[in-house]
mmCIF file of C-alpha atoms in Angstrom:
data_model
loop_
_atom_site.group_PDB
_atom_site.id
_atom_site.type_symbol
_atom_site.label_atom_id
_atom_site.label_comp_id
_atom_site.label_asym_id
_atom_site.label_seq_id
_atom_site.Cartn_x
_atom_site.Cartn_y
_atom_site.Cartn_z
ATOM 1 C CA MET L 2 -0.006 0.006 -0.004
ATOM 2 C CA SER L 3 1.392 3.359 -0.887
ATOM 3 C CA TRP L 4 1.336 6.328 1.476
ATOM 4 C CA LEU L 5 -0.723 8.198 -1.113
ATOM 5 C CA GLN L 6 -3.493 5.604 -1.008
ATOM 6 C CA ARG L 7 -3.481 5.814 2.783
ATOM 7 C CA TRP L 8 -4.243 9.559 2.615
ATOM 8 C CA ASN L 9 -6.701 9.369 -0.229
ATOM 9 C CA PHE L 10 -9.859 10.335 1.602
ATOM 10 C CA ILE L 11 -12.145 9.647 -1.330
ATOM 11 C CA GLU L 12 -10.876 6.093 -1.638
ATOM 12 C CA ARG L 13 -11.089 5.566 2.127
ATOM 13 C CA ALA L 14 -14.686 6.874 2.155
ATOM 14 C CA ARG L 15 -15.622 4.566 -0.738
ATOM 15 C CA ILE L 16 -14.254 1.540 1.124
ATOM 16 C CA GLU L 17 -15.941 2.579 4.392
ATOM 17 C CA ARG L 18 -19.244 2.977 2.535
ATOM 18 C CA GLN L 19 -19.038 -0.642 1.364
ATOM 19 C CA LEU L 20 -19.121 -1.854 4.961
ATOM 20 C CA TRP L 21 -21.838 0.659 5.994
ATOM 21 C CA GLU L 22 -24.032 -0.516 3.111
ATOM 22 C CA ALA L 23 -23.503 -4.155 4.226
ATOM 23 C CA PHE L 24 -24.555 -3.015 7.718
ATOM 24 C CA GLU L 25 -27.710 -1.484 6.332
ATOM 25 C CA ARG L 26 -28.456 -4.746 4.518
ATOM 26 C CA ARG L 27 -27.953 -6.534 7.857
ATOM 27 C CA GLU L 28 -25.103 -8.680 6.552
ATOM 28 C CA ASP L 29 -22.620 -10.420 8.878
ATOM 29 C CA LEU L 30 -19.927 -7.751 9.112
ATOM 30 C CA GLU L 31 -17.489 -9.913 11.043
ATOM 31 C CA ALA L 32 -17.705 -12.511 8.311
ATOM 32 C CA LEU L 33 -16.995 -9.922 5.648
ATOM 33 C CA VAL L 34 -13.940 -8.579 7.552
ATOM 34 C CA GLU L 35 -12.718 -12.108 8.180
ATOM 35 C CA GLU L 36 -13.119 -12.926 4.479
ATOM 36 C CA CYS L 37 -11.036 -9.884 3.607
ATOM 37 C CA ARG L 38 -8.393 -10.885 6.280
ATOM 38 C CA ALA L 39 -8.208 -14.349 4.746
ATOM 39 C CA ALA L 40 -7.729 -12.894 1.261
ATOM 40 C CA VAL L 41 -4.876 -10.728 2.509
ATOM 41 C CA ALA L 42 -3.306 -13.726 4.253
ATOM 42 C CA ALA L 43 -3.638 -15.714 1.046
ATOM 43 C CA GLY L 44 -1.544 -13.135 -0.799
ATOM 44 C CA GLU L 45 -4.017 -10.522 -2.033
ATOM 45 C CA ARG L 46 -1.881 -7.616 -0.843
ATOM 46 C CA GLU L 47 -4.041 -5.092 -2.705
ATOM 47 C CA ARG L 48 -6.850 -5.768 -0.182
ATOM 48 C CA ALA L 49 -4.664 -4.891 2.847
ATOM 49 C CA PHE L 50 -5.842 -1.285 2.749
ATOM 50 C CA GLN L 51 -9.476 -2.464 2.531
ATOM 51 C CA LEU L 52 -8.886 -4.634 5.590
ATOM 52 C CA GLU L 53 -7.375 -1.754 7.517
ATOM 53 C CA VAL L 54 -10.328 0.523 6.712
ATOM 54 C CA TRP L 55 -12.932 -2.140 7.386
ATOM 55 C CA GLN L 56 -11.468 -3.010 10.759
ATOM 56 C CA THR L 57 -11.639 0.620 11.815
ATOM 57 C CA THR L 58 -15.140 1.070 10.360
ATOM 58 C CA LEU L 59 -16.410 -2.091 12.120
ATOM 59 C CA GLN L 60 -15.246 -0.691 15.466
ATOM 60 C CA ARG L 61 -17.133 2.553 14.740
ATOM 61 C CA ILE L 62 -20.308 0.647 13.748
ATOM 62 C CA ARG L 63 -20.219 -1.444 16.919
ATOM 63 C CA LYS L 64 -19.641 1.623 19.067
ATOM 64 C CA LEU L 65 -22.588 3.357 17.448
ATOM 65 C CA GLU L 66 -24.760 0.275 18.014
ATOM 66 C CA LYS L 67 -23.938 0.385 21.714
ATOM 67 C CA LEU L 68 -24.767 4.091 21.966
ATOM 68 C CA MET L 69 -28.080 3.595 20.151
ATOM 69 C CA ALA L 70 -29.128 0.478 22.085
ATOM 70 C CA GLY L 71 -32.418 1.094 23.857
ATOM 71 C CA LYS L 72 -33.127 4.416 22.036
ATOM 72 C CA GLN L 73 -36.408 4.967 20.222
ATOM 73 C CA PRO L 74 -36.127 5.351 16.441
#
């Protein structure tokens, strides 16, 4: 991963949005992140940035879920 990709906010937002959309569809986010982790471990180095972003985004989603638990919609 290049340092330029790391600071590319548009690319980071696009990758974050993928996980948020999966959350909205009520998909298993941990499974998606684990699938990405396995792909990186299998040699797909281009997905390493995606894994980094998804891990951070998953933490944010879980934190938001805890904050919103018990609140009326």
